[in-house]
Short mmCIF file of C-alpha atoms and ligand atoms in Angstrom, two decimals:
data_model
loop_
_atom_site.label_atom_id
_atom_site.label_comp_id
_atom_site.label_asym_id
_atom_site.label_seq_id
_atom_site.Cartn_x
_atom_site.Cartn_y
_atom_site.Cartn_z
CA UNK L 1 -16.64 -31.90 20.75
CA UNK L 2 -19.20 -31.26 18.04
CA UNK L 3 -20.85 -27.95 17.15
CA UNK L 4 -24.30 -29.13 18.24
CA UNK L 5 -23.07 -28.87 21.83
CA UNK L 6 -22.48 -25.12 21.53
CA UNK L 7 -25.67 -23.82 19.94
CA UNK L 8 -25.96 -20.78 17.69
CA UNK L 9 -25.16 -18.18 20.34
CA UNK L 10 -22.29 -20.19 21.77
CA UNK L 11 -20.72 -20.20 18.32
CA UNK L 12 -21.33 -16.49 17.73
CA UNK L 13 -19.68 -15.78 21.11
CA UNK L 14 -16.70 -17.91 20.10
CA UNK L 15 -16.29 -15.75 16.99
CA UNK L 16 -16.95 -12.41 18.72
CA UNK L 17 -14.42 -13.19 21.45
CA UNK L 18 -11.65 -13.46 18.87
CA UNK L 19 -12.38 -10.29 16.88
CA UNK L 20 -9.82 -7.53 17.41
CA UNK L 21 -10.87 -3.88 17.57
CA UNK L 22 -10.57 -1.94 14.34
CA UNK L 23 -11.09 1.66 13.38
CA UNK L 24 -14.36 2.74 11.81
CA UNK L 25 -16.56 0.21 13.64
CA UNK L 26 -19.21 1.99 15.74
CA UNK L 27 -21.23 -1.18 16.38
CA UNK L 28 -19.90 -4.63 15.51
CA UNK L 29 -21.13 -8.15 16.31
CA UNK L 30 -24.01 -8.26 18.79
CA UNK L 31 -26.66 -5.83 17.57
CA UNK L 32 -29.27 -6.15 14.83
CA UNK L 33 -27.02 -4.49 12.28
CA UNK L 34 -23.46 -3.24 12.22
CA UNK L 35 -22.71 0.48 12.10
CA UNK L 36 -19.52 1.41 10.29
CA UNK L 37 -17.86 4.61 9.12
CA UNK L 38 -16.27 5.44 5.79
CA UNK L 39 -13.25 7.68 5.28
CA UNK L 40 -14.06 11.21 4.19
CA UNK L 41 -15.29 11.48 0.58
CA UNK L 42 -15.37 7.71 -0.01
CA UNK L 43 -18.19 5.55 -1.30
CA UNK L 44 -18.78 1.84 -0.55
CA UNK L 45 -17.82 -1.15 -2.68
CA UNK L 46 -19.64 -4.36 -1.69
CA UNK L 47 -18.93 -7.90 -2.84
CA UNK L 48 -19.96 -11.38 -1.79
CA UNK L 49 -18.62 -14.85 -2.58
CA UNK L 50 -19.88 -18.22 -1.49
CA UNK L 51 -17.85 -21.38 -0.90
CA UNK L 52 -19.82 -24.61 -0.98
CA UNK L 53 -18.50 -27.96 0.21
CA UNK L 54 -18.26 -30.35 -2.72
CA UNK L 55 -18.30 -27.50 -5.25
CA UNK L 56 -15.50 -25.15 -4.15
CA UNK L 57 -13.67 -27.25 -1.61
CA UNK L 58 -13.31 -30.78 -0.37
CA UNK L 59 -12.89 -31.15 3.38
CA UNK L 60 -10.56 -34.09 2.80
CA UNK L 61 -8.14 -31.85 0.86
CA UNK L 62 -8.00 -28.68 2.95
CA UNK L 63 -7.32 -27.75 6.53
CA UNK L 64 -9.70 -25.40 8.39
CA UNK L 65 -7.14 -22.62 8.82
CA UNK L 66 -6.40 -22.19 5.12
CA UNK L 67 -10.10 -22.63 4.27
CA UNK L 68 -10.84 -19.71 6.61
CA UNK L 69 -8.14 -17.60 4.96
CA UNK L 70 -9.35 -18.44 1.47
CA UNK L 71 -12.99 -17.62 2.30
CA UNK L 72 -11.96 -14.04 2.99
CA UNK L 73 -9.14 -13.86 0.42
CA UNK L 74 -11.40 -14.49 -2.58
CA UNK L 75 -13.58 -11.55 -1.50
CA UNK L 76 -10.65 -9.23 -0.80
CA UNK L 77 -9.50 -10.03 -4.33
CA UNK L 78 -12.76 -8.61 -5.73
CA UNK L 79 -12.34 -5.37 -3.79
CA UNK L 80 -8.71 -5.20 -5.01
CA UNK L 81 -9.90 -5.59 -8.59
CA UNK L 82 -11.96 -2.40 -8.24
CA UNK L 83 -9.05 -0.50 -6.70
CA UNK L 84 -10.82 -0.38 -3.34
CA UNK L 85 -9.61 -0.54 0.23
CA UNK L 86 -11.36 -3.39 2.11
CA UNK L 87 -12.67 -2.22 5.49
CA UNK L 88 -15.40 -4.44 6.96
CA UNK L 89 -16.92 -7.86 6.36
CA UNK L 90 -19.76 -10.21 7.23
CA UNK L 91 -19.42 -13.98 7.69
CA UNK L 92 -22.45 -16.19 7.16
CA UNK L 93 -22.39 -19.91 7.29
CA UNK L 94 -24.50 -23.03 7.35
CA UNK L 95 -22.66 -25.56 9.53
CA UNK L 96 -23.23 -29.32 9.74
CA UNK L 97 -23.93 -30.06 13.42
CA UNK L 98 -21.45 -32.92 13.28
CA UNK L 99 -18.54 -30.58 12.48
CA UNK L 100 -15.90 -30.53 15.21
CA UNK L 101 -15.25 -27.45 17.28
CA UNK L 102 -11.54 -27.78 16.40
CA UNK L 103 -12.49 -27.34 12.75
CA UNK L 104 -14.69 -24.35 13.58
CA UNK L 105 -11.99 -22.68 15.70
CA UNK L 106 -9.32 -23.33 13.06
CA UNK L 107 -11.54 -21.85 10.36
CA UNK L 108 -12.31 -18.73 12.41
CA UNK L 109 -8.64 -18.30 13.33
CA UNK L 110 -7.54 -18.52 9.68
CA UNK L 111 -10.19 -16.04 8.61
CA UNK L 112 -9.37 -13.56 11.37
CA UNK L 113 -5.60 -13.91 10.84
CA UNK L 114 -6.04 -12.81 7.23
CA UNK L 115 -8.45 -10.07 8.37
CA UNK L 116 -5.72 -8.71 10.65
CA UNK L 117 -3.12 -8.89 7.86
CA UNK L 118 -5.31 -6.65 5.68
CA UNK L 119 -6.78 -4.61 8.53
CA UNK L 120 -10.41 -5.54 7.80
CA UNK L 121 -12.96 -5.89 10.59
CA UNK L 122 -15.51 -8.68 11.02
CA UNK L 123 -18.69 -6.79 11.96
CA UNK L 124 -21.44 -9.41 11.75
CA UNK L 125 -22.95 -12.30 9.90
CA UNK L 126 -25.37 -15.16 10.29
CA UNK L 127 -24.97 -18.66 11.72
CA UNK L 128 -27.29 -21.55 11.04
CA UNK L 129 -27.25 -25.34 10.89
CA UNK L 130 -26.88 -27.26 7.64
CA UNK L 131 -28.39 -30.67 6.92
CA UNK L 132 -26.04 -31.25 4.01
CA UNK L 133 -22.49 -29.91 3.92
CA UNK L 134 -20.71 -26.72 4.89
CA UNK L 135 -21.65 -23.48 3.12
CA UNK L 136 -19.65 -20.29 3.73
CA UNK L 137 -20.60 -16.85 2.50
CA UNK L 138 -18.45 -13.79 3.08
CA UNK L 139 -19.46 -10.25 2.17
CA UNK L 140 -16.76 -7.57 2.16
CA UNK L 141 -17.32 -3.83 2.16
CA UNK L 142 -14.54 -1.62 0.88
CA UNK L 143 -14.17 2.06 0.14
CA UNK L 144 -12.62 4.39 -2.37
CA UNK L 145 -12.99 7.91 -3.69
CA UNK L 146 -15.53 7.78 -6.55
CA UNK L 147 -13.04 8.95 -9.19
CA UNK L 148 -10.51 6.24 -8.37
CA UNK L 149 -12.68 3.15 -8.75
CA UNK L 150 -11.65 0.91 -11.67
CA UNK L 151 -14.40 -0.92 -13.55
CA UNK L 152 -14.28 -3.70 -16.13
CA UNK L 153 -15.55 -1.49 -18.93
CA UNK L 154 -12.80 1.08 -19.53
CA UNK L 155 -10.33 -0.75 -21.82
CA UNK L 156 -9.32 1.28 -24.91
CA UNK L 157 -7.86 0.07 -28.23
CA UNK L 158 -4.07 0.35 -28.02
CA UNK L 159 -3.96 -0.29 -24.26
CA UNK L 160 -1.54 -2.94 -23.09
CA UNK L 161 -2.83 -5.95 -21.11
CA UNK L 162 -1.04 -6.58 -17.81
CA UNK L 163 -1.24 -9.40 -15.30
CA UNK L 164 0.30 -9.67 -11.82
CA UNK L 165 2.06 -12.78 -10.49
CA UNK L 166 1.89 -16.13 -12.28
CA UNK L 167 -1.01 -18.02 -13.82
CA UNK L 168 -1.92 -21.70 -13.64
CA UNK L 169 -0.36 -22.55 -10.27
CA UNK L 170 -3.68 -22.80 -8.45
CA UNK L 171 -5.29 -25.13 -10.97
CA UNK L 172 -2.14 -27.28 -11.08
CA UNK L 173 -2.09 -27.25 -7.27
CA UNK L 174 -5.62 -28.66 -7.22
CA UNK L 175 -4.53 -31.50 -9.52
CA UNK L 176 -1.55 -32.24 -7.27
CA UNK L 177 -3.82 -32.19 -4.20
CA UNK L 178 -6.10 -34.70 -5.84
CA UNK L 179 -3.01 -36.81 -6.50
CA UNK L 180 -2.19 -36.83 -2.80
CA UNK L 181 0.26 -33.91 -2.38
CA UNK L 182 -0.33 -31.63 0.57
CA UNK L 183 2.50 -29.10 0.40
CA UNK L 184 4.70 -27.05 -1.89
CA UNK L 185 4.30 -23.65 -3.55
CA UNK L 186 1.87 -24.78 -6.24
CA UNK L 187 -0.44 -26.56 -3.80
CA UNK L 188 -0.31 -23.57 -1.42
CA UNK L 189 -1.25 -21.17 -4.21
CA UNK L 190 -4.48 -23.16 -4.50
CA UNK L 191 -5.18 -23.51 -0.79
CA UNK L 192 -3.98 -20.11 0.42
CA UNK L 193 -4.05 -17.48 -2.35
CA UNK L 194 -2.77 -13.98 -1.50
CA UNK L 195 -5.24 -11.34 -2.61
CA UNK L 196 -3.51 -8.48 -4.47
CA UNK L 197 -5.04 -5.80 -2.27
CA UNK L 198 -2.07 -3.44 -2.06
CA UNK L 199 -1.39 -3.83 -5.76
CA UNK L 200 -4.99 -3.01 -6.76
CA UNK L 201 -5.20 -0.09 -4.39
CA UNK L 202 -1.91 1.48 -5.42
CA UNK L 203 -2.56 0.99 -9.14
CA UNK L 204 -5.93 2.71 -8.76
CA UNK L 205 -4.52 5.52 -6.64
CA UNK L 206 -1.82 6.11 -9.27
CA UNK L 207 -4.55 6.28 -11.95
CA UNK L 208 -2.91 3.56 -14.05
CA UNK L 209 -5.58 0.97 -15.10
CA UNK L 210 -8.34 1.76 -17.58
CA UNK L 211 -10.09 -1.54 -16.69
CA UNK L 212 -9.32 -4.23 -14.12
CA UNK L 213 -10.61 -7.65 -12.97
CA UNK L 214 -9.25 -10.41 -10.77
CA UNK L 215 -8.50 -13.72 -12.47
CA UNK L 216 -10.85 -16.09 -10.69
CA UNK L 217 -12.45 -18.04 -13.54
CA UNK L 218 -9.42 -18.25 -15.84
CA UNK L 219 -7.43 -15.69 -17.85
CA UNK L 220 -9.39 -16.01 -21.10
CA UNK L 221 -12.78 -15.95 -19.40
CA UNK L 222 -11.91 -12.94 -17.27
CA UNK L 223 -10.22 -11.03 -20.09
CA UNK L 224 -13.37 -11.83 -22.08
CA UNK L 225 -15.42 -9.96 -19.46
CA UNK L 226 -13.26 -6.84 -19.84
CA UNK L 227 -13.45 -7.03 -23.64
CA UNK L 228 -17.22 -7.58 -23.76
CA UNK L 229 -17.96 -4.74 -21.37
CA UNK L 230 -15.46 -2.39 -23.02
CA UNK L 231 -16.59 -3.22 -26.58
CA UNK L 232 -13.05 -4.03 -27.73
CA UNK L 233 -10.95 -7.02 -28.84
CA UNK L 234 -7.48 -8.23 -27.83
CA UNK L 235 -4.36 -10.04 -28.96
CA UNK L 236 -2.73 -12.22 -26.33
CA UNK L 237 0.78 -13.65 -26.74
CA UNK L 238 1.08 -17.07 -25.14
CA UNK L 239 4.87 -16.67 -24.93
CA UNK L 240 4.31 -13.79 -22.48
CA UNK L 241 1.85 -15.52 -20.15
CA UNK L 242 3.71 -15.66 -16.80
CA UNK L 243 4.41 -19.13 -15.43
CA UNK L 244 6.22 -19.90 -12.18
CA UNK L 245 9.32 -22.09 -12.16
CA UNK L 246 7.40 -24.59 -10.01
CA UNK L 247 4.60 -24.67 -12.57
CA UNK L 248 7.01 -25.36 -15.44
CA UNK L 249 8.72 -28.09 -13.43
CA UNK L 250 5.57 -29.81 -12.18
CA UNK L 251 3.15 -29.50 -15.08
CA UNK L 252 5.37 -31.73 -17.22
CA UNK L 253 3.89 -34.69 -15.34
CA UNK L 254 0.52 -34.00 -16.95
CA UNK L 255 -0.38 -34.79 -20.51
CA UNK L 256 -2.21 -32.44 -22.78
CA UNK L 257 -2.04 -28.75 -23.54
CA UNK L 258 0.42 -27.07 -21.11
CA UNK L 259 -1.42 -23.74 -21.55
CA UNK L 260 -4.82 -25.09 -20.51
CA UNK L 261 -4.33 -24.33 -16.82
CA UNK L 262 -2.71 -20.86 -17.18
CA UNK L 263 -5.41 -19.79 -19.64
CA UNK L 264 -8.50 -21.48 -18.24
CA UNK L 265 -7.66 -23.05 -14.89
CA UNK L 266 -8.99 -20.31 -12.65
CA UNK L 267 -8.60 -19.37 -8.99
CA UNK L 268 -5.34 -17.52 -9.65
CA UNK L 269 -6.60 -14.38 -7.86
CA UNK L 270 -4.11 -12.28 -9.78
CA UNK L 271 -5.04 -8.86 -11.17
CA UNK L 272 -5.59 -8.45 -14.90
CA UNK L 273 -5.72 -4.86 -16.12
CA UNK L 274 -5.41 -2.69 -19.17
CA UNK L 275 -3.50 0.58 -19.32
CA UNK L 276 -2.07 2.86 -21.99
CA UNK L 277 1.54 2.10 -22.94
CA UNK L 278 2.76 5.41 -21.45
CA UNK L 279 1.84 3.99 -18.01
CA UNK L 280 3.93 0.86 -18.47
CA UNK L 281 7.00 2.16 -16.69
CA UNK L 282 5.00 3.56 -13.76
CA UNK L 283 3.17 0.25 -13.40
CA UNK L 284 6.46 -1.64 -13.42
CA UNK L 285 8.01 0.61 -10.77
CA UNK L 286 4.92 0.37 -8.55
CA UNK L 287 4.65 -3.43 -8.70
CA UNK L 288 8.42 -3.77 -8.36
CA UNK L 289 8.29 -1.82 -5.10
CA UNK L 290 5.67 -4.27 -3.83
CA UNK L 291 7.82 -7.21 -4.94
CA UNK L 292 5.11 -8.48 -7.29
CA UNK L 293 5.83 -9.76 -10.79
CA UNK L 294 4.14 -7.81 -13.59
CA UNK L 295 3.83 -9.02 -17.19
CA UNK L 296 2.49 -7.49 -20.37
CA UNK L 297 0.69 -10.31 -22.15
CA UNK L 298 -0.87 -8.53 -25.10
CA UNK L 299 -2.73 -5.54 -26.42
CA UNK L 300 -6.30 -4.30 -26.70
CA UNK L 301 -7.56 -4.03 -30.28
CA UNK L 302 -10.48 -2.09 -31.74
CA UNK L 303 -12.43 -5.26 -32.53
CA UNK L 304 -11.98 -8.77 -33.84
CA UNK L 305 -12.68 -10.67 -30.64
CA UNK L 306 -9.83 -12.32 -28.78
CA UNK L 307 -6.86 -13.55 -30.80
CA UNK L 308 -4.40 -15.81 -29.01
CA UNK L 309 -0.96 -16.16 -30.64
CA UNK L 310 0.88 -19.41 -29.92
CA UNK L 311 4.58 -19.46 -29.04
CA UNK L 312 5.47 -20.34 -32.68
CA UNK L 313 3.42 -17.39 -34.00
CA UNK L 314 0.47 -19.48 -35.22
CA UNK L 315 -3.14 -18.97 -34.19
CA UNK L 316 -3.88 -20.79 -30.91
CA UNK L 317 -7.30 -22.35 -30.41
CA UNK L 318 -8.04 -22.71 -26.70
CA UNK L 319 -9.87 -25.88 -25.74
CA UNK L 320 -11.61 -24.13 -22.84
CA UNK L 321 -11.95 -20.54 -21.68
CA UNK L 322 -12.55 -21.02 -17.99
CA UNK L 323 -14.74 -22.12 -15.18
CA UNK L 324 -18.47 -21.61 -15.48
CA UNK L 325 -20.96 -23.00 -12.97
CA UNK L 326 -23.84 -24.83 -14.66
CA UNK L 327 -21.88 -25.36 -17.87
CA UNK L 328 -19.01 -27.63 -16.90
CA UNK L 329 -16.28 -26.75 -19.40
CA UNK L 330 -13.34 -27.97 -17.33
P1 ADP I 1 -30.63 -11.62 14.14
O1 ADP I 1 -31.51 -12.60 14.81
O2 ADP I 1 -30.97 -10.19 14.39
O3 ADP I 1 -30.37 -11.94 12.71
P2 ADP I 1 -28.39 -13.11 15.03
O4 ADP I 1 -28.83 -13.75 16.26
O5 ADP I 1 -28.42 -13.87 13.75
O6 ADP I 1 -29.23 -11.75 14.87
O7 ADP I 1 -26.93 -12.54 15.23
C1 ADP I 1 -26.58 -11.86 16.41
C2 ADP I 1 -25.35 -11.05 16.16
O8 ADP I 1 -24.27 -11.89 15.82
C3 ADP I 1 -25.50 -10.07 14.98
O9 ADP I 1 -24.76 -8.91 15.29
C4 ADP I 1 -24.84 -10.82 13.85
O10 ADP I 1 -24.34 -9.93 12.87
C5 ADP I 1 -23.75 -11.57 14.56
N1 ADP I 1 -23.38 -12.83 13.89
C6 ADP I 1 -24.15 -13.92 13.68
N2 ADP I 1 -23.46 -14.88 13.05
C7 ADP I 1 -22.22 -14.39 12.86
C8 ADP I 1 -21.04 -14.89 12.25
N3 ADP I 1 -21.01 -16.10 11.67
N4 ADP I 1 -19.95 -14.10 12.22
C9 ADP I 1 -19.98 -12.88 12.77
N5 ADP I 1 -21.04 -12.34 13.36
C10 ADP I 1 -22.16 -13.09 13.41
MG1 MG I 2 -29.44 -13.81 12.01
#
């Protein structure tokens, strides 16, 4: 069956019927606006990300369930990068009328499964028809005490630069998908990234990061945002950039610079943060307890832009810094 047979309100009912009750929601789906509560003393963090068929995803390469998960995950990652706790979200989409109801249901199930994992409530959205491709927009609202929020602009000279997890898997996974692979850890890191919500929240609550961002456009591009906004420079050691065993094993099949994807591939959804060296041990203990890898990849400098040191100690010249809509660098 195709979506055109359900109509707008039939589809909204299909979503509303699957939403589980969550705390803090006074009025959810079904009224003109949602009414939600914040925890005592907290302020709101709001973020929105759009996924456009043909730009962010290819329906031939993804299944609806993981696409639903990823649509929420990329937004949760932005709340995590501010040290916030995600609470509520809106789902808006433009749907081709020819889309199957199985696809729609799979998408909604994936999205709501991830929402349950992170205890965030779907409280509204907008549903309309699309004449040309699927467009998904998710807006997440999170909360935090004002003094605990971590911005991009707080990096200080002498701070160490930390990154969670591994870099480059997602971009390599996309290449493997385009080559016909559908499974494996690298491919799944691209299709179903895990937002570092607990990591971001606990780091912020422990007062560790001076600046933080999630790596969505590529390490160098996103570190560049921290440096620009903080008015500082950095030295990054390529030898310390964390790579997964699967990445090392699989990337050998591709020619060219092996560091291109870890430095500029994007969609890693790991957390990149700066913190003074005295916090290094605390950060390691905290991430260790969560079972998440943590690496120190360099140091913040007073100026001098971004210097990348190659494994042999020479100056490394990146061929690309990251993904940028409208400029097409990779
Ligand atoms: P309005 O005409 O006031 O914009 P709608 O008819 O668009 O209201 O939506 C009716 C209700 O359904 C609202 O509460 C809205 O937030 C919710 N809603 C619409 N689309 C979605 C969706 N895709 N996901 C969740 N809630 C939705
Ligand atoms: Mg509406």
